[in-house]
mmCIF file of C-alpha atoms in Angstrom:
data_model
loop_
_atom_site.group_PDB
_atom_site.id
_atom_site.type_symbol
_atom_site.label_atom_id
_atom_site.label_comp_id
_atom_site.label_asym_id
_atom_site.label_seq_id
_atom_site.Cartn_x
_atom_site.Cartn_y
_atom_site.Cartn_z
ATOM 1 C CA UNK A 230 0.000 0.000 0.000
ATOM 2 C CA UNK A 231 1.441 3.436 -1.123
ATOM 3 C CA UNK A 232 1.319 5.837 1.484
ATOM 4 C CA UNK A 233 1.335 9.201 0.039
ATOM 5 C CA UNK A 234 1.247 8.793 -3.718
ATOM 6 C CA UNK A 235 1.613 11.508 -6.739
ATOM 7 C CA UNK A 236 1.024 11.537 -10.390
ATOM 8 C CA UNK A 237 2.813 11.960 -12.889
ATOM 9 C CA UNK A 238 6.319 10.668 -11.851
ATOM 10 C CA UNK A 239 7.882 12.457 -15.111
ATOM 11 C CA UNK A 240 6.389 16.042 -16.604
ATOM 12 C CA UNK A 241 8.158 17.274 -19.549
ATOM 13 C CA UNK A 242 6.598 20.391 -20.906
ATOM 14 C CA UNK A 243 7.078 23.680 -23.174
ATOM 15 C CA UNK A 244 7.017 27.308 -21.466
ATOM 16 C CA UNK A 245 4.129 28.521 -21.102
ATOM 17 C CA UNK A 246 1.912 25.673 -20.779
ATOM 18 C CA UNK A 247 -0.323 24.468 -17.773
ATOM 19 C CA UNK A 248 0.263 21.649 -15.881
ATOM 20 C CA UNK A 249 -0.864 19.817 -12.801
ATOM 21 C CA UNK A 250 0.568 17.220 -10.531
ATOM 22 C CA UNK A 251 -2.054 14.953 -8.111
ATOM 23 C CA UNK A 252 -1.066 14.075 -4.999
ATOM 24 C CA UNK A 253 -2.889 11.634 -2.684
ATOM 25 C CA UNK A 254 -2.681 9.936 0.648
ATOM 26 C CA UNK A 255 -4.336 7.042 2.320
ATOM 27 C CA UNK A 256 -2.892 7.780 5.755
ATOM 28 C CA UNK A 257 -5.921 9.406 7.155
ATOM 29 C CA UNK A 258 -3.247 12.519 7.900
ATOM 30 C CA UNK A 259 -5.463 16.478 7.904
ATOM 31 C CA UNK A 260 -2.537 18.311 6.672
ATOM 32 C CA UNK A 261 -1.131 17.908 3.391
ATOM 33 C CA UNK A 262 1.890 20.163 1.732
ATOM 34 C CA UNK A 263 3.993 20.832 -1.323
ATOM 35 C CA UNK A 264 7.680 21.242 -1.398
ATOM 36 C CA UNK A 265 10.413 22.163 -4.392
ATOM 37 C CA UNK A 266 13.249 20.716 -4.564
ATOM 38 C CA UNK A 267 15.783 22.629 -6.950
ATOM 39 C CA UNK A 268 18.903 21.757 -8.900
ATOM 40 C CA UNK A 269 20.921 21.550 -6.008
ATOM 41 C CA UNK A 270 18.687 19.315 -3.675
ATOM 42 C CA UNK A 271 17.641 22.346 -1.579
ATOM 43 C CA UNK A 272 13.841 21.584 -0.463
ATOM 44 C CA UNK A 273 11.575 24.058 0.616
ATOM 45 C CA UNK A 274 7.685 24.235 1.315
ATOM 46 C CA UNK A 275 5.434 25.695 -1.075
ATOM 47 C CA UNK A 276 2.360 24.906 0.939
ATOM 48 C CA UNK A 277 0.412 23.494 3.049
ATOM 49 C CA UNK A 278 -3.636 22.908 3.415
ATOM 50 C CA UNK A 279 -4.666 21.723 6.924
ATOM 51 C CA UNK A 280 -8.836 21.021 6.463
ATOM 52 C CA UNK A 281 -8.998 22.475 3.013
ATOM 53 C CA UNK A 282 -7.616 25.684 4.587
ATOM 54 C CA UNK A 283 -4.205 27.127 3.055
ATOM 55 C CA UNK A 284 -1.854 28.127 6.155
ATOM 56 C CA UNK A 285 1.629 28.566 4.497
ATOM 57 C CA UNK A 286 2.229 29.853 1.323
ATOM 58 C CA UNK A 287 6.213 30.777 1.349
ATOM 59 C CA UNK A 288 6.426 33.279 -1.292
ATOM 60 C CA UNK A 289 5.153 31.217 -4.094
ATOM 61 C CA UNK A 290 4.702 33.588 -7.476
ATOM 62 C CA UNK A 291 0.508 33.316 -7.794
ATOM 63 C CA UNK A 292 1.127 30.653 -11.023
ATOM 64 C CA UNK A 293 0.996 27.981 -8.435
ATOM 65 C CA UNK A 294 -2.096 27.105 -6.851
ATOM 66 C CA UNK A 295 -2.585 24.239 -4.668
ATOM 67 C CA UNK A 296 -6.371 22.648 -5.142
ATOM 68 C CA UNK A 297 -7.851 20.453 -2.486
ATOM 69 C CA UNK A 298 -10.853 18.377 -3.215
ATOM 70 C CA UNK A 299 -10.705 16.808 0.059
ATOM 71 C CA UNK A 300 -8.705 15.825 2.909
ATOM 72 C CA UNK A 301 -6.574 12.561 1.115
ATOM 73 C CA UNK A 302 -5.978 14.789 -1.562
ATOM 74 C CA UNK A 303 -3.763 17.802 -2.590
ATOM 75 C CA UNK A 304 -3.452 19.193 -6.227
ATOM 76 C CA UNK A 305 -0.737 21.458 -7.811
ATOM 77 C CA UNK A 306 -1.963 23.772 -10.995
ATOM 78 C CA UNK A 307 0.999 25.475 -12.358
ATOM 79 C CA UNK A 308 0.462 27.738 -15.063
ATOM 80 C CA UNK A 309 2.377 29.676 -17.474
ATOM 81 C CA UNK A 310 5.281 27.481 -16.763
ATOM 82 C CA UNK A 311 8.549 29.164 -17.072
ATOM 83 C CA UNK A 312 11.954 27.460 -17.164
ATOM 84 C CA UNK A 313 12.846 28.394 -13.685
ATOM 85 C CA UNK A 314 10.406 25.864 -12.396
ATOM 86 C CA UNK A 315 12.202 22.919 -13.060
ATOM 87 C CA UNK A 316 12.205 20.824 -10.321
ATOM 88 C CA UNK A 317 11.187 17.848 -8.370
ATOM 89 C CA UNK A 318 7.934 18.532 -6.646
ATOM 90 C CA UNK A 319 7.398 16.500 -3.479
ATOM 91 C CA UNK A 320 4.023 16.116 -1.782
ATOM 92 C CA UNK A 321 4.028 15.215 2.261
ATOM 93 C CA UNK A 322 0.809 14.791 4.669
ATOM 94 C CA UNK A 323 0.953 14.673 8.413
ATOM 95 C CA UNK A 324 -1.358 13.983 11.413
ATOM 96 C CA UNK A 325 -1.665 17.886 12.923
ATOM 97 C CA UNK A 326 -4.403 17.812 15.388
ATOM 98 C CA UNK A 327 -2.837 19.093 18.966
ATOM 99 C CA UNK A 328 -0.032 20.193 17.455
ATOM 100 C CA UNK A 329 2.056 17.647 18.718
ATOM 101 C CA UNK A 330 3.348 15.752 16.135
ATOM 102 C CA UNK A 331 3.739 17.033 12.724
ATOM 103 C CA UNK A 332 5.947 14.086 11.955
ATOM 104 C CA UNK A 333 5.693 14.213 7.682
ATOM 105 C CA UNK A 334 5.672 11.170 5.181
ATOM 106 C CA UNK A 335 6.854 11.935 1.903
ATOM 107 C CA UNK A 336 5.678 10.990 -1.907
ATOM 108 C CA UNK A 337 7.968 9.913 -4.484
ATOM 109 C CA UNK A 338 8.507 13.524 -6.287
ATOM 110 C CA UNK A 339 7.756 14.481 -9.390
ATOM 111 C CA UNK A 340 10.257 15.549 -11.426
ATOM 112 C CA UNK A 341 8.834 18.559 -14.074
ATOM 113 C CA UNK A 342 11.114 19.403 -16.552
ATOM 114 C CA UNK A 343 10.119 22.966 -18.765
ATOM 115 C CA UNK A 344 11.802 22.930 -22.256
ATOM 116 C CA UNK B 288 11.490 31.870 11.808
ATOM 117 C CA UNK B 289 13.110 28.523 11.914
ATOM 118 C CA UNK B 290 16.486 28.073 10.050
ATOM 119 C CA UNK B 291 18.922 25.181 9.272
ATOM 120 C CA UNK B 292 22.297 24.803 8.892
ATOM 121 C CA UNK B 293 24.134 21.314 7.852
ATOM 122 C CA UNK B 294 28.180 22.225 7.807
ATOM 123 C CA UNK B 295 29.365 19.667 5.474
ATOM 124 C CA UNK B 296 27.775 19.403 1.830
ATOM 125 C CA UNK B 297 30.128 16.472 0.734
ATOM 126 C CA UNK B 298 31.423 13.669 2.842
ATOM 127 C CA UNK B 299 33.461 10.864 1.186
ATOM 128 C CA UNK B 300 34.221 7.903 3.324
ATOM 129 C CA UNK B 301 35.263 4.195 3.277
ATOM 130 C CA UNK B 302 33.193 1.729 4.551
ATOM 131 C CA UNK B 303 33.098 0.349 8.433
ATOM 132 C CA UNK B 304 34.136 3.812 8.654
ATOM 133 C CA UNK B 305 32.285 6.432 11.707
ATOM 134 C CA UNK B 306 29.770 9.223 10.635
ATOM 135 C CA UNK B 307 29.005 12.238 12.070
ATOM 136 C CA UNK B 308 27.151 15.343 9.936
ATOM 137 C CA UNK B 309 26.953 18.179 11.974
ATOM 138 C CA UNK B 310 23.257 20.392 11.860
ATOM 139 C CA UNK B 311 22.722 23.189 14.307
ATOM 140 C CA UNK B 312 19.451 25.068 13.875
ATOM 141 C CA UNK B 313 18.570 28.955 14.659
ATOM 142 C CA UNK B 314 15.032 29.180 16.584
ATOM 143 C CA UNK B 315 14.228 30.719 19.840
ATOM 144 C CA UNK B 316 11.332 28.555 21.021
ATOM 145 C CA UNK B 317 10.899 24.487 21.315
ATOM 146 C CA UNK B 318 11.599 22.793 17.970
ATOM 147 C CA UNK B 319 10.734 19.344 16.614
ATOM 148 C CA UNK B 320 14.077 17.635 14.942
ATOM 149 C CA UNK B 321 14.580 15.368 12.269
ATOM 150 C CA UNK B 322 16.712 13.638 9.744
ATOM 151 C CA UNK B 323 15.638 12.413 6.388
ATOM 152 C CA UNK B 324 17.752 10.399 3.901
ATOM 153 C CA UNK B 325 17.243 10.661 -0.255
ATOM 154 C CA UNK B 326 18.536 7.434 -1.469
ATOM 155 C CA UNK B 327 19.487 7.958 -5.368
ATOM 156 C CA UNK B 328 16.058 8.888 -7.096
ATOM 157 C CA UNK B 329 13.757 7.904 -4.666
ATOM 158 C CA UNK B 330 12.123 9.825 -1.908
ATOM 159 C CA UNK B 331 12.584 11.524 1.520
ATOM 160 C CA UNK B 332 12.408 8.248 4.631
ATOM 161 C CA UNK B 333 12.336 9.652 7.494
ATOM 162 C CA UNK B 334 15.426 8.157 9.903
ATOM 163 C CA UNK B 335 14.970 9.511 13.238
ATOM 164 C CA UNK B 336 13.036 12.347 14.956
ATOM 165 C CA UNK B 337 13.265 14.024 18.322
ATOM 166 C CA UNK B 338 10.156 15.855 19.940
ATOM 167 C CA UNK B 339 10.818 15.090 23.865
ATOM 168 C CA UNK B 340 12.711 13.250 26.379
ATOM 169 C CA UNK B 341 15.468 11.583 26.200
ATOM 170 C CA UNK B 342 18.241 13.753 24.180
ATOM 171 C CA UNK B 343 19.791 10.582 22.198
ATOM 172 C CA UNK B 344 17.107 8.907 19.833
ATOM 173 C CA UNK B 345 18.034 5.620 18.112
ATOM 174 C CA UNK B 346 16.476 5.663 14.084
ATOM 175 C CA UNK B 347 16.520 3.223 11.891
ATOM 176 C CA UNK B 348 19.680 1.374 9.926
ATOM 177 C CA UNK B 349 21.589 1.946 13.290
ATOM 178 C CA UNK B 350 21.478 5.321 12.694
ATOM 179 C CA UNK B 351 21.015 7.749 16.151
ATOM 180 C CA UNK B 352 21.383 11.221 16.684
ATOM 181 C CA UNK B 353 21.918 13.431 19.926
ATOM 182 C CA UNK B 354 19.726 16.633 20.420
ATOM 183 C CA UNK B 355 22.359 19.277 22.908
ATOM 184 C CA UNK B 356 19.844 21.957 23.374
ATOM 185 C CA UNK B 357 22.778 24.312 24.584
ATOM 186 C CA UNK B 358 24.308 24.037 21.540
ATOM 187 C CA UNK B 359 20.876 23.941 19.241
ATOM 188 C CA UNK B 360 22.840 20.537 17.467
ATOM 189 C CA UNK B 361 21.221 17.834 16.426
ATOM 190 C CA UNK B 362 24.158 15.399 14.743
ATOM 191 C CA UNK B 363 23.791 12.252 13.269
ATOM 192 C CA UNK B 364 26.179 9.116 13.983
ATOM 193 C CA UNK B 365 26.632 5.973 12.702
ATOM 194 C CA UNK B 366 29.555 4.085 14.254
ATOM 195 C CA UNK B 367 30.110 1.939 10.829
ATOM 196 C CA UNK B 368 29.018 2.796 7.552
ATOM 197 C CA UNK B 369 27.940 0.588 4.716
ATOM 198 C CA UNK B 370 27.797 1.372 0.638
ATOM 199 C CA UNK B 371 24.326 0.889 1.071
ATOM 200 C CA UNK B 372 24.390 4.559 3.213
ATOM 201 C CA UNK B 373 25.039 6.106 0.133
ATOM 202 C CA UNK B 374 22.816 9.073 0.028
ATOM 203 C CA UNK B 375 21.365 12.759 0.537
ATOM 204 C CA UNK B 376 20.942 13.293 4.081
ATOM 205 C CA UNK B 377 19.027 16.299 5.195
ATOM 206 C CA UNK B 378 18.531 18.205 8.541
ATOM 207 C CA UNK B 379 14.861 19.533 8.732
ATOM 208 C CA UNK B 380 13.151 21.484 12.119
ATOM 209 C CA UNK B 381 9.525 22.054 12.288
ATOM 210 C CA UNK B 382 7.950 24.358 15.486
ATOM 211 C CA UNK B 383 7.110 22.618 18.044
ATOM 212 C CA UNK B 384 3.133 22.511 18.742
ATOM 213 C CA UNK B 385 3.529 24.378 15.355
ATOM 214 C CA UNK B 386 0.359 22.366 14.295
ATOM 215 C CA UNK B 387 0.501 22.638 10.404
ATOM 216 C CA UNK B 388 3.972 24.090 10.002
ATOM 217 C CA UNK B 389 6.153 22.808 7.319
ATOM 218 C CA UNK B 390 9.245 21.472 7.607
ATOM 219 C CA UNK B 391 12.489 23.444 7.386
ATOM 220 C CA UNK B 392 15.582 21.774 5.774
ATOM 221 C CA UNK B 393 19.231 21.496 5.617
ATOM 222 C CA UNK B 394 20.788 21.946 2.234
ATOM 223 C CA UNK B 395 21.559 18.573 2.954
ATOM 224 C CA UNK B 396 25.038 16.678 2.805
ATOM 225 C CA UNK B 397 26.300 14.509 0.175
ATOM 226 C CA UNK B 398 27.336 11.029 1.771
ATOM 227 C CA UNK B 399 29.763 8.642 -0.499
ATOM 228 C CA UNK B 400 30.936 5.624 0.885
ATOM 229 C CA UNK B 401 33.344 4.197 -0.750
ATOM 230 C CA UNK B 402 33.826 0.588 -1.249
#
């Protein structure tokens, strides 16, 4: 059983298109974020949506918007890609309520390359 | 905010050798700690995590690490190293009680063991 699962694994794509990566869990976790990982393996969040509600959003340009159906899952829409966001995307959930442990399981990335 | 620091970004050693990456982190109240290893194309596992209690936690693949809250360190050890340890380790601190924080990582270190 996958844990935390995304699709697509590979996303090759021309600037200025629109794409979208899913991102699903079957941990039963309420909090659910995006990270970027860049060329030189530095992650850092992009979001994260705790009950459908957005708390972080770390200076993201606006092309990025995270979409949340419901709790398992957690949707990135990029759009206008530019080459700059060429990456691997990783998707993480966590159990949040109390606070006390935010310990974070991680998908398999999703690596978008922008030609 | 919450920052990271992990001092070595390449470490080259031979195996049965000792490991110690050094990660010291910059945040005034109580912090959750972890370490997460990126094995060659495949995802963040998490290897050990502090939150409370006793300083030195034991993770897995005889991995441990030592929280020294005077010194805001968090190293990891391994006492003999395998090829297999060949990897991207990374440093990450998330606010304790910090509910749906994200994490925030290390620029990670570069492990090689060498046959």
């Amino acid at each position: 059983d996958t844990a935390v699962s995304q699709t697509p694994k590979y996303l090759v794509t021309q600037m200025g298109n629109d794409k979208s990566i899913k991102c699903e869990q079957n941990l039963g976790h309420d909090t659910m974020y995006w990270y970027k990982q860049d060329s030189k393996k530095f992650l850092k969040i992009m979001f994260s949506y705790n009950n459908k509600e957005l708390i972080i959003n770390e200076t993201v340009p606006n092309r990025f918007s995270p979409k949340s159906p419901d709790k398992a899952h957690l949707n990135l829409h990029i759009n206008s890609l530019e080459l700059g966001d060429s990456a691997v995307y990783f998707c993480a959930s966590s159990r949040s309520s109390g606070g006390l442990y935010n310990e974070q399981f991680f998908g398999p990335g999703t690596r978008l390359t922008v030609l | 905010a919450q920052s990271v620091s992990q001092h070595n970004h390449h470490v080259i050693l031979s195996e049965a050798a000792s490991l110690e990456l050094g990660c010291n982190y910059s945040y005034g109240g109580t912090v959750n700690l972890f370490w997460y290893v990126q094995y060659p194309g495949q995802h963040l596992q998490l290897l050990l995590k502090y939150f409370s209690g006793d300083p030195l936690v034991k993770g897995i693949k005889g991995f441990e690490a030592e929280f020294i809250k005077s010194k805001f360190s968090f190293n990891l050890r391994k006492p003999s190293v395998q090829w297999s340890d060949t990897a991207e380790y990374f440093c990450a601190v998330s606010r304790s009680g910090g509910g749906a924080d994200g994490l925030t990582f290390g620029k990670g270190t570069h492990l090689i063991i060498q046959p």
